């Protein structure tokens, strides 16, 4: 990818992020116009980025020397849900990643089984809406590998990541979830990561398995994944906006 395209891309991302923030300020004052602005800005971001960017444009990758010495853990850092705590206490030996929904052959894979699949390692920059970034090295299996193994049905349009944690840290709070389209799902840098900086992924960063979808903001990088569901629509999942934060006003497409 050329430098010009890269800077164009980040300019567009920032401009649209600003539009989103302004629109959210509007919502807080209860102005319906703000809501409309947010929706149209989001549709514009998504369409504009999909038009400008080749489907496989790569996010920049960095050298080992550039890895951040302290990558801040954020959001949930130690899920309290009983099913998670039980798996964690057994070193995730009983963990199974479920891949189901609109697939021909649902999967249920242990971590050892995931590690026998071809792996990819990449050093990328994580960008949180709270205004910090950090560079980390991620190793895992490409999401596409698992989707092809499961065989997506023709109606498939989105991939939903269901997580163990409720951000409220209560047993019955809504659990974190996220979703991406099939372009991002098949992107070469979209990984289910089990290692970070050359070590087994730790609990604060999403053990045993977290998503890396490198062309989007931090909140899309679902941690503590328990199930991957292939769907044709996410309208019936939780608040219907495709993610825990999108259900609370953030943009579903968080391109950077
Ligand atoms: N399951 C889950 N995934 C999550 C979150 C969370 O609270 N729960 N927080 C998100 C946010 S806002 C960010 S910035 C990143 C933080 O990842 P890190 O803890 O590895 O820094 O995880 C994202 N994924
Ligand atoms: Mo974030």
mmCIF file of C-alpha atoms and ligand atoms in Angstrom:
data_model
loop_
_atom_site.group_PDB
_atom_site.id
_atom_site.type_symbol
_atom_site.label_atom_id
_atom_site.label_comp_id
_atom_site.label_asym_id
_atom_site.label_seq_id
_atom_site.Cartn_x
_atom_site.Cartn_y
_atom_site.Cartn_z
ATOM 1 C CA UNK A 1 0.000 0.000 0.000
ATOM 2 C CA UNK A 2 1.319 3.483 -0.819
ATOM 3 C CA UNK A 3 1.989 6.152 1.804
ATOM 4 C CA UNK A 4 -0.535 8.428 0.127
ATOM 5 C CA UNK A 5 -3.234 5.833 0.548
ATOM 6 C CA UNK A 6 -2.263 5.267 4.143
ATOM 7 C CA UNK A 7 -2.427 8.915 5.101
ATOM 8 C CA UNK A 8 -5.651 9.364 3.178
ATOM 9 C CA UNK A 9 -7.025 6.482 5.113
ATOM 10 C CA UNK A 10 -6.091 7.811 8.507
ATOM 11 C CA UNK A 11 -7.321 11.288 7.582
ATOM 12 C CA UNK A 12 -10.669 9.859 6.595
ATOM 13 C CA UNK A 13 -10.836 7.774 9.742
ATOM 14 C CA UNK A 14 -10.126 10.777 11.968
ATOM 15 C CA UNK A 15 -12.596 13.013 10.153
ATOM 16 C CA UNK A 16 -15.314 10.438 10.497
ATOM 17 C CA UNK A 17 -14.416 9.711 14.123
ATOM 18 C CA UNK A 18 -14.852 13.434 14.797
ATOM 19 C CA UNK A 19 -18.221 13.406 13.082
ATOM 20 C CA UNK A 20 -19.178 10.452 15.278
ATOM 21 C CA UNK A 21 -18.113 12.223 18.470
ATOM 22 C CA UNK A 22 -20.031 15.368 17.542
ATOM 23 C CA UNK A 23 -23.057 13.268 16.780
ATOM 24 C CA UNK A 24 -22.801 11.502 20.122
ATOM 25 C CA UNK A 25 -22.679 14.876 21.885
ATOM 26 C CA UNK A 26 -25.922 15.648 20.055
ATOM 27 C CA UNK A 27 -27.502 12.428 21.297
ATOM 28 C CA UNK A 28 -26.682 13.226 24.880
ATOM 29 C CA UNK A 29 -28.771 16.339 24.572
ATOM 30 C CA UNK A 30 -31.539 14.133 23.238
ATOM 31 C CA UNK A 31 -31.432 15.582 19.759
ATOM 32 C CA UNK A 32 -32.771 13.228 17.121
ATOM 33 C CA UNK A 33 -30.707 15.062 14.519
ATOM 34 C CA UNK A 34 -27.566 13.867 16.273
ATOM 35 C CA UNK A 35 -28.724 10.311 15.870
ATOM 36 C CA UNK A 36 -29.368 10.815 12.163
ATOM 37 C CA UNK A 37 -25.970 12.454 11.703
ATOM 38 C CA UNK A 38 -24.272 9.580 13.473
ATOM 39 C CA UNK A 39 -25.990 7.004 11.295
ATOM 40 C CA UNK A 40 -25.182 8.813 8.064
ATOM 41 C CA UNK A 41 -21.580 9.482 9.113
ATOM 42 C CA UNK A 42 -21.170 5.809 9.876
ATOM 43 C CA UNK A 43 -22.648 4.699 6.568
ATOM 44 C CA UNK A 44 -20.317 7.172 4.855
ATOM 45 C CA UNK A 45 -17.264 5.851 6.707
ATOM 46 C CA UNK A 46 -18.085 2.288 5.837
ATOM 47 C CA UNK A 47 -18.871 2.932 2.187
ATOM 48 C CA UNK A 48 -16.030 5.410 1.671
ATOM 49 C CA UNK A 49 -13.486 3.086 3.212
ATOM 50 C CA UNK A 50 -14.740 0.119 1.276
ATOM 51 C CA UNK A 51 -14.496 2.199 -1.924
ATOM 52 C CA UNK A 52 -11.034 3.637 -1.274
ATOM 53 C CA UNK A 53 -9.374 0.615 0.253
ATOM 54 C CA UNK A 54 -8.593 -2.523 -1.654
ATOM 55 C CA UNK A 55 -10.252 -5.447 0.141
ATOM 56 C CA UNK A 56 -6.911 -6.789 1.290
ATOM 57 C CA UNK A 57 -5.108 -3.509 2.129
ATOM 58 C CA UNK A 58 -2.894 -4.356 5.083
ATOM 59 C CA UNK A 59 -2.664 -2.405 8.315
ATOM 60 C CA UNK A 60 0.941 -1.278 8.921
ATOM 61 C CA UNK A 61 3.188 -3.796 10.633
ATOM 62 C CA UNK A 62 6.083 -2.896 12.938
ATOM 63 C CA UNK A 63 9.419 -4.321 14.032
ATOM 64 C CA UNK A 64 10.111 -6.190 17.273
ATOM 65 C CA UNK A 65 12.012 -3.139 18.556
ATOM 66 C CA UNK A 66 8.831 -1.070 18.322
ATOM 67 C CA UNK A 67 6.741 -3.329 20.611
ATOM 68 C CA UNK A 68 5.333 -1.299 23.531
ATOM 69 C CA UNK A 69 6.894 -2.284 26.854
ATOM 70 C CA UNK A 70 3.550 -1.821 28.640
ATOM 71 C CA UNK A 71 0.511 -2.576 26.546
ATOM 72 C CA UNK A 72 -2.377 -1.284 28.647
ATOM 73 C CA UNK A 73 -5.097 -3.873 29.333
ATOM 74 C CA UNK A 74 -8.493 -2.200 28.973
ATOM 75 C CA UNK A 75 -12.192 -2.856 29.520
ATOM 76 C CA UNK A 76 -12.644 -6.230 31.209
ATOM 77 C CA UNK A 77 -9.364 -7.479 32.616
ATOM 78 C CA UNK A 78 -10.533 -10.427 34.739
ATOM 79 C CA UNK A 79 -13.971 -11.826 33.854
ATOM 80 C CA UNK A 80 -16.059 -12.877 36.879
ATOM 81 C CA UNK A 81 -18.493 -15.209 35.098
ATOM 82 C CA UNK A 82 -18.533 -18.663 36.740
ATOM 83 C CA UNK A 83 -18.010 -20.561 33.464
ATOM 84 C CA UNK A 84 -14.930 -18.440 32.695
ATOM 85 C CA UNK A 85 -13.461 -18.709 36.190
ATOM 86 C CA UNK A 86 -13.814 -22.524 36.101
ATOM 87 C CA UNK A 87 -12.004 -22.752 32.744
ATOM 88 C CA UNK A 88 -9.299 -20.315 33.848
ATOM 89 C CA UNK A 89 -8.688 -22.252 37.066
ATOM 90 C CA UNK A 90 -8.094 -25.371 34.942
ATOM 91 C CA UNK A 91 -5.590 -23.517 32.712
ATOM 92 C CA UNK A 92 -8.168 -23.594 29.912
ATOM 93 C CA UNK A 93 -7.653 -27.351 29.377
ATOM 94 C CA UNK A 94 -11.431 -27.736 29.044
ATOM 95 C CA UNK A 95 -11.863 -24.668 26.840
ATOM 96 C CA UNK A 96 -13.527 -25.262 23.491
ATOM 97 C CA UNK A 97 -13.979 -22.652 20.798
ATOM 98 C CA UNK A 98 -17.367 -23.183 19.175
ATOM 99 C CA UNK A 99 -17.907 -22.084 15.567
ATOM 100 C CA UNK A 100 -21.538 -22.406 14.552
ATOM 101 C CA UNK A 101 -24.509 -20.599 12.999
ATOM 102 C CA UNK A 102 -24.704 -20.534 9.201
ATOM 103 C CA UNK A 103 -22.034 -23.183 8.628
ATOM 104 C CA UNK A 104 -22.090 -26.683 7.130
ATOM 105 C CA UNK A 105 -19.899 -28.281 9.821
ATOM 106 C CA UNK A 106 -19.994 -26.669 13.287
ATOM 107 C CA UNK A 107 -16.620 -26.818 15.075
ATOM 108 C CA UNK A 108 -15.651 -27.286 18.707
ATOM 109 C CA UNK A 109 -11.877 -26.917 19.100
ATOM 110 C CA UNK A 110 -9.509 -27.114 22.049
ATOM 111 C CA UNK A 111 -6.551 -24.747 22.285
ATOM 112 C CA UNK A 112 -4.194 -27.568 21.324
ATOM 113 C CA UNK A 113 -6.283 -28.199 18.233
ATOM 114 C CA UNK A 114 -6.208 -24.486 17.366
ATOM 115 C CA UNK A 115 -2.421 -24.534 17.699
ATOM 116 C CA UNK A 116 -2.141 -27.345 15.146
ATOM 117 C CA UNK A 117 -3.703 -25.074 12.480
ATOM 118 C CA UNK A 118 -1.331 -22.894 10.385
ATOM 119 C CA UNK A 119 -0.426 -19.788 12.404
ATOM 120 C CA UNK A 120 0.363 -16.190 11.588
ATOM 121 C CA UNK A 121 2.362 -13.639 13.605
ATOM 122 C CA UNK A 122 2.033 -9.872 13.145
ATOM 123 C CA UNK A 123 3.177 -6.756 15.010
ATOM 124 C CA UNK A 124 0.504 -4.066 14.834
ATOM 125 C CA UNK A 125 -0.706 -0.904 16.519
ATOM 126 C CA UNK A 126 -3.822 -1.040 18.679
ATOM 127 C CA UNK A 127 -5.837 2.196 18.755
ATOM 128 C CA UNK A 128 -8.389 2.716 21.551
ATOM 129 C CA UNK A 129 -11.095 5.395 21.295
ATOM 130 C CA UNK A 130 -10.003 6.571 24.727
ATOM 131 C CA UNK A 131 -6.984 8.085 22.981
ATOM 132 C CA UNK A 132 -4.071 5.699 23.537
ATOM 133 C CA UNK A 133 -2.249 3.330 21.237
ATOM 134 C CA UNK A 134 0.110 0.408 21.838
ATOM 135 C CA UNK A 135 2.132 -1.870 19.578
ATOM 136 C CA UNK A 136 1.998 -5.608 20.199
ATOM 137 C CA UNK A 137 2.896 -8.883 18.532
ATOM 138 C CA UNK A 138 0.037 -11.307 17.967
ATOM 139 C CA UNK A 139 0.160 -14.974 16.985
ATOM 140 C CA UNK A 140 -2.886 -17.025 16.154
ATOM 141 C CA UNK A 141 -4.940 -18.761 13.543
ATOM 142 C CA UNK A 142 -6.511 -16.784 10.739
ATOM 143 C CA UNK A 143 -10.268 -16.529 11.141
ATOM 144 C CA UNK A 144 -10.625 -17.483 7.467
ATOM 145 C CA UNK A 145 -8.952 -20.843 8.151
ATOM 146 C CA UNK A 146 -11.668 -21.778 10.646
ATOM 147 C CA UNK A 147 -14.507 -20.364 8.561
ATOM 148 C CA UNK A 148 -13.367 -22.424 5.580
ATOM 149 C CA UNK A 149 -13.068 -25.503 7.760
ATOM 150 C CA UNK A 150 -16.627 -25.000 9.000
ATOM 151 C CA UNK A 151 -17.879 -24.109 5.507
ATOM 152 C CA UNK A 152 -19.973 -20.957 5.460
ATOM 153 C CA UNK A 153 -23.421 -21.182 3.925
ATOM 154 C CA UNK A 154 -24.291 -18.784 1.067
ATOM 155 C CA UNK A 155 -26.558 -16.677 3.346
ATOM 156 C CA UNK A 156 -23.634 -15.824 5.672
ATOM 157 C CA UNK A 157 -22.972 -12.078 5.975
ATOM 158 C CA UNK A 158 -21.429 -11.386 9.396
ATOM 159 C CA UNK A 159 -19.310 -13.134 11.985
ATOM 160 C CA UNK A 160 -20.283 -12.553 15.614
ATOM 161 C CA UNK A 161 -17.873 -13.045 18.528
ATOM 162 C CA UNK A 162 -19.559 -13.991 21.803
ATOM 163 C CA UNK A 163 -17.393 -13.351 24.866
ATOM 164 C CA UNK A 164 -17.349 -14.619 28.445
ATOM 165 C CA UNK A 165 -17.262 -11.278 30.215
ATOM 166 C CA UNK A 166 -19.992 -8.948 31.377
ATOM 167 C CA UNK A 167 -18.392 -5.506 31.676
ATOM 168 C CA UNK A 168 -20.494 -4.823 34.766
ATOM 169 C CA UNK A 169 -18.666 -7.782 36.426
ATOM 170 C CA UNK A 170 -22.029 -9.209 37.479
ATOM 171 C CA UNK A 171 -23.099 -12.739 36.623
ATOM 172 C CA UNK A 172 -26.218 -11.699 34.745
ATOM 173 C CA UNK A 173 -25.053 -8.505 32.999
ATOM 174 C CA UNK A 174 -25.003 -8.425 29.189
ATOM 175 C CA UNK A 175 -21.918 -10.203 27.914
ATOM 176 C CA UNK A 176 -19.475 -8.489 25.579
ATOM 177 C CA UNK A 177 -19.853 -9.277 21.898
ATOM 178 C CA UNK A 178 -18.717 -7.869 18.563
ATOM 179 C CA UNK A 179 -19.223 -8.547 14.870
ATOM 180 C CA UNK A 180 -17.472 -7.956 11.551
ATOM 181 C CA UNK A 181 -18.407 -8.398 7.892
ATOM 182 C CA UNK A 182 -16.993 -11.115 5.658
ATOM 183 C CA UNK A 183 -14.424 -8.788 4.065
ATOM 184 C CA UNK A 184 -12.779 -8.234 7.448
ATOM 185 C CA UNK A 185 -13.405 -11.862 8.426
ATOM 186 C CA UNK A 186 -11.386 -13.072 5.399
ATOM 187 C CA UNK A 187 -8.706 -10.359 5.682
ATOM 188 C CA UNK A 188 -5.195 -11.858 5.983
ATOM 189 C CA UNK A 189 -4.496 -9.986 9.254
ATOM 190 C CA UNK A 190 -7.720 -11.044 10.979
ATOM 191 C CA UNK A 191 -6.580 -13.505 13.634
ATOM 192 C CA UNK A 192 -7.823 -15.398 16.622
ATOM 193 C CA UNK A 193 -4.781 -14.765 18.770
ATOM 194 C CA UNK A 194 -3.590 -17.148 21.484
ATOM 195 C CA UNK A 195 -0.116 -15.599 21.971
ATOM 196 C CA UNK A 196 0.936 -12.006 22.628
ATOM 197 C CA UNK A 197 4.556 -10.834 22.409
ATOM 198 C CA UNK A 198 5.713 -14.432 22.126
ATOM 199 C CA UNK A 199 3.948 -15.656 25.287
ATOM 200 C CA UNK A 200 0.624 -17.341 25.962
ATOM 201 C CA UNK A 201 -2.063 -14.649 25.968
ATOM 202 C CA UNK A 202 -2.657 -13.513 29.561
ATOM 203 C CA UNK A 203 -6.013 -13.056 31.258
ATOM 204 C CA UNK A 204 -5.913 -9.206 31.205
ATOM 205 C CA UNK A 205 -5.514 -9.257 27.402
ATOM 206 C CA UNK A 206 -8.270 -11.782 26.698
ATOM 207 C CA UNK A 207 -7.083 -15.342 27.441
ATOM 208 C CA UNK A 208 -7.425 -17.851 26.045
ATOM 209 C CA UNK A 209 -8.424 -16.382 22.667
ATOM 210 C CA UNK A 210 -9.047 -12.881 21.340
ATOM 211 C CA UNK A 211 -9.734 -11.292 18.002
ATOM 212 C CA UNK A 212 -7.317 -9.058 16.095
ATOM 213 C CA UNK A 213 -9.048 -7.176 13.288
ATOM 214 C CA UNK A 214 -6.310 -4.731 12.486
ATOM 215 C CA UNK A 215 -8.128 -2.134 10.384
ATOM 216 C CA UNK A 216 -10.519 -1.243 13.178
ATOM 217 C CA UNK A 217 -10.474 0.425 16.614
ATOM 218 C CA UNK A 218 -9.785 -1.216 19.966
ATOM 219 C CA UNK A 219 -13.330 -2.071 20.971
ATOM 220 C CA UNK A 220 -13.727 -4.366 17.920
ATOM 221 C CA UNK A 221 -10.836 -6.545 19.223
ATOM 222 C CA UNK A 222 -13.051 -8.949 21.190
ATOM 223 C CA UNK A 223 -11.297 -10.659 24.109
ATOM 224 C CA UNK A 224 -12.351 -13.845 25.984
ATOM 225 C CA UNK A 225 -14.055 -15.381 22.938
ATOM 226 C CA UNK A 226 -16.239 -18.383 23.728
ATOM 227 C CA UNK A 227 -18.231 -18.765 20.524
ATOM 228 C CA UNK A 228 -18.070 -17.585 16.927
ATOM 229 C CA UNK A 229 -21.455 -17.439 15.250
ATOM 230 C CA UNK A 230 -21.958 -16.921 11.504
ATOM 231 C CA UNK A 231 -25.180 -15.003 10.822
ATOM 232 C CA UNK A 232 -27.073 -13.248 8.042
ATOM 233 C CA UNK A 233 -28.112 -10.400 10.380
ATOM 234 C CA UNK A 234 -27.287 -9.317 13.926
ATOM 235 C CA UNK A 235 -30.615 -7.522 14.443
ATOM 236 C CA UNK A 236 -31.790 -10.138 16.954
ATOM 237 C CA UNK A 237 -28.592 -10.292 19.018
ATOM 238 C CA UNK A 238 -28.650 -8.241 22.251
ATOM 239 C CA UNK A 239 -29.389 -4.582 21.351
ATOM 240 C CA UNK A 240 -29.285 -5.313 17.607
ATOM 241 C CA UNK A 241 -26.353 -3.039 16.711
ATOM 242 C CA UNK A 242 -23.696 -5.726 16.311
ATOM 243 C CA UNK A 243 -21.648 -5.122 19.448
ATOM 244 C CA UNK A 244 -21.586 -4.260 23.136
ATOM 245 C CA UNK A 245 -20.345 -0.714 22.483
ATOM 246 C CA UNK A 246 -22.337 -0.230 19.258
ATOM 247 C CA UNK A 247 -25.435 -1.016 21.380
ATOM 248 C CA UNK A 248 -24.318 1.939 23.535
ATOM 249 C CA UNK A 249 -23.844 4.447 20.702
ATOM 250 C CA UNK A 250 -20.437 3.631 19.215
ATOM 251 C CA UNK A 251 -20.131 3.030 15.494
ATOM 252 C CA UNK A 252 -20.389 -0.571 14.320
ATOM 253 C CA UNK A 253 -17.774 0.038 11.629
ATOM 254 C CA UNK A 254 -14.804 1.445 13.534
ATOM 255 C CA UNK A 255 -12.305 1.754 10.662
ATOM 256 C CA UNK A 256 -8.999 3.543 11.200
HETATM 257 N N1 LIG B 1 -14.539 -9.212 25.791
HETATM 258 C C1 LIG B 1 -14.083 -7.969 25.773
HETATM 259 N N2 LIG B 1 -13.357 -7.548 24.724
HETATM 260 C C2 LIG B 1 -12.873 -6.298 24.679
HETATM 261 C C3 LIG B 1 -13.136 -5.363 25.714
HETATM 262 C C4 LIG B 1 -13.894 -5.825 26.826
HETATM 263 O O1 LIG B 1 -14.160 -5.088 27.798
HETATM 264 N N3 LIG B 1 -14.354 -7.134 26.818
HETATM 265 N N4 LIG B 1 -12.645 -4.065 25.625
HETATM 266 C C5 LIG B 1 -12.277 -3.601 24.285
HETATM 267 C C6 LIG B 1 -11.510 -2.355 24.277
HETATM 268 S S1 LIG B 1 -12.347 -0.888 24.445
HETATM 269 C C7 LIG B 1 -10.172 -2.325 24.010
HETATM 270 S S2 LIG B 1 -9.296 -0.888 23.838
HETATM 271 C C8 LIG B 1 -9.412 -3.598 23.900
HETATM 272 C C9 LIG B 1 -8.330 -3.636 24.932
HETATM 273 O O2 LIG B 1 -7.498 -4.745 24.703
HETATM 274 P P1 LIG B 1 -6.317 -4.976 25.713
HETATM 275 O O3 LIG B 1 -6.922 -5.256 27.052
HETATM 276 O O4 LIG B 1 -5.531 -6.111 25.169
HETATM 277 O O5 LIG B 1 -5.533 -3.689 25.739
HETATM 278 O O6 LIG B 1 -10.218 -4.740 24.061
HETATM 279 C C10 LIG B 1 -11.496 -4.647 23.514
HETATM 280 N N5 LIG B 1 -12.123 -5.934 23.608
HETATM 281 MO MO1 LIG B 2 -10.902 0.734 23.691
#
